[in-house]
């Protein structure tokens, strides 16, 4: 099941971006998945949801956008900065 390893890579990329100490502040991770990428969408979504809802993440959620191409990329990471006006 390569979808689990891909979801783990998304989490690793997120950690590289925000740092290990801020993983609990991650709220959303945007990912583009192409229809021709070879990724089984439902399985990937399940794996990513499972990983992002467990420590060291807290309640992060994936925002997955399906595209017609063959890409698989992290597009953004939303972090809770403590500003209640967001």
PDB file of C-alpha atoms in Angstrom, residues 2-73:
ATOM      1  CA  UNK A   2       2.072   2.915  -1.217  1.00  0.00           C
ATOM      2  CA  UNK A   3      -0.650   5.387  -0.239  1.00  0.00           C
ATOM      3  CA  UNK A   4       0.421   5.059   3.421  1.00  0.00           C
ATOM      4  CA  UNK A   5       4.040   5.865   2.571  1.00  0.00           C
ATOM      5  CA  UNK A   6       2.873   8.830   0.474  1.00  0.00           C
ATOM      6  CA  UNK A   7       0.758  10.094   3.373  1.00  0.00           C
ATOM      7  CA  UNK A   8       3.771   9.691   5.671  1.00  0.00           C
ATOM      8  CA  UNK A   9       5.821  11.741   3.201  1.00  0.00           C
ATOM      9  CA  UNK A  10       3.199  14.516   3.324  1.00  0.00           C
ATOM     10  CA  UNK A  11       3.551  14.514   7.122  1.00  0.00           C
ATOM     11  CA  UNK A  12       7.361  14.612   6.831  1.00  0.00           C
ATOM     12  CA  UNK A  13       7.153  17.556   4.416  1.00  0.00           C
ATOM     13  CA  UNK A  14       4.822  19.304   6.850  1.00  0.00           C
ATOM     14  CA  UNK A  15       7.269  18.714   9.690  1.00  0.00           C
ATOM     15  CA  UNK A  16      10.142  20.035   7.553  1.00  0.00           C
ATOM     16  CA  UNK A  17       8.094  23.163   6.861  1.00  0.00           C
ATOM     17  CA  UNK A  18       6.868  24.027  10.375  1.00  0.00           C
ATOM     18  CA  UNK A  19       9.339  22.236  12.653  1.00  0.00           C
ATOM     19  CA  UNK A  20       8.689  19.362  15.026  1.00  0.00           C
ATOM     20  CA  UNK A  21       7.731  21.599  17.950  1.00  0.00           C
ATOM     21  CA  UNK A  22       4.896  23.210  15.949  1.00  0.00           C
ATOM     22  CA  UNK A  23       3.225  20.052  14.616  1.00  0.00           C
ATOM     23  CA  UNK A  24       0.469  20.315  17.242  1.00  0.00           C
ATOM     24  CA  UNK A  25      -0.429  23.730  15.827  1.00  0.00           C
ATOM     25  CA  UNK A  26      -1.019  22.481  12.280  1.00  0.00           C
ATOM     26  CA  UNK A  27      -4.705  22.820  11.400  1.00  0.00           C
ATOM     27  CA  UNK A  28      -4.832  21.938   7.709  1.00  0.00           C
ATOM     28  CA  UNK A  29      -2.558  20.536   5.036  1.00  0.00           C
ATOM     29  CA  UNK A  30      -3.426  21.186   1.396  1.00  0.00           C
ATOM     30  CA  UNK A  31      -2.507  18.505  -1.119  1.00  0.00           C
ATOM     31  CA  UNK A  32      -3.090  18.205  -4.868  1.00  0.00           C
ATOM     32  CA  UNK A  33      -3.551  14.676  -6.203  1.00  0.00           C
ATOM     33  CA  UNK A  34      -3.750  14.118  -9.920  1.00  0.00           C
ATOM     34  CA  UNK A  35      -6.180  11.577 -11.342  1.00  0.00           C
ATOM     35  CA  UNK A  36      -3.282  10.125 -13.345  1.00  0.00           C
ATOM     36  CA  UNK A  37      -0.828  10.045 -10.423  1.00  0.00           C
ATOM     37  CA  UNK A  38      -1.339   6.357  -9.680  1.00  0.00           C
ATOM     38  CA  UNK A  39      -2.643   7.161  -6.196  1.00  0.00           C
ATOM     39  CA  UNK A  40      -5.807   5.432  -4.994  1.00  0.00           C
ATOM     40  CA  UNK A  41      -7.601   8.543  -3.781  1.00  0.00           C
ATOM     41  CA  UNK A  42      -9.830   7.046  -1.080  1.00  0.00           C
ATOM     42  CA  UNK A  43      -7.026   5.044   0.508  1.00  0.00           C
ATOM     43  CA  UNK A  44      -4.658   8.024   0.446  1.00  0.00           C
ATOM     44  CA  UNK A  45      -7.305  10.267   2.018  1.00  0.00           C
ATOM     45  CA  UNK A  46      -7.970   7.714   4.772  1.00  0.00           C
ATOM     46  CA  UNK A  47      -4.250   7.315   5.536  1.00  0.00           C
ATOM     47  CA  UNK A  48      -3.621  11.051   5.606  1.00  0.00           C
ATOM     48  CA  UNK A  49      -6.666  11.727   7.817  1.00  0.00           C
ATOM     49  CA  UNK A  50      -5.490   9.029  10.229  1.00  0.00           C
ATOM     50  CA  UNK A  51      -1.936  10.363  10.460  1.00  0.00           C
ATOM     51  CA  UNK A  52      -2.959  14.004  10.842  1.00  0.00           C
ATOM     52  CA  UNK A  53      -5.412  13.241  13.659  1.00  0.00           C
ATOM     53  CA  UNK A  54      -2.798  11.426  15.775  1.00  0.00           C
ATOM     54  CA  UNK A  55       0.213  12.723  17.719  1.00  0.00           C
ATOM     55  CA  UNK A  56       2.440  14.571  17.072  1.00  0.00           C
ATOM     56  CA  UNK A  57      -0.323  16.277  15.100  1.00  0.00           C
ATOM     57  CA  UNK A  58      -3.464  16.981  17.093  1.00  0.00           C
ATOM     58  CA  UNK A  59      -6.516  17.725  14.992  1.00  0.00           C
ATOM     59  CA  UNK A  60      -5.069  18.629  11.624  1.00  0.00           C
ATOM     60  CA  UNK A  61      -7.112  17.784   8.556  1.00  0.00           C
ATOM     61  CA  UNK A  62      -6.170  17.236   4.960  1.00  0.00           C
ATOM     62  CA  UNK A  63      -7.655  19.403   2.243  1.00  0.00           C
ATOM     63  CA  UNK A  64      -7.183  17.273  -0.851  1.00  0.00           C
ATOM     64  CA  UNK A  65      -7.843  18.705  -4.292  1.00  0.00           C
ATOM     65  CA  UNK A  66      -8.177  16.302  -7.189  1.00  0.00           C
ATOM     66  CA  UNK A  67      -6.675  17.506 -10.435  1.00  0.00           C
ATOM     67  CA  UNK A  68      -6.696  16.020 -13.950  1.00  0.00           C
ATOM     68  CA  UNK A  69      -2.897  15.716 -14.124  1.00  0.00           C
ATOM     69  CA  UNK A  70      -0.310  13.383 -12.641  1.00  0.00           C
ATOM     70  CA  UNK A  71       0.913  15.562  -9.770  1.00  0.00           C
ATOM     71  CA  UNK A  72       1.061  14.843  -6.074  1.00  0.00           C
ATOM     72  CA  UNK A  73       2.170  17.855  -4.052  1.00  0.00           C
TER      73      UNK A  73
END
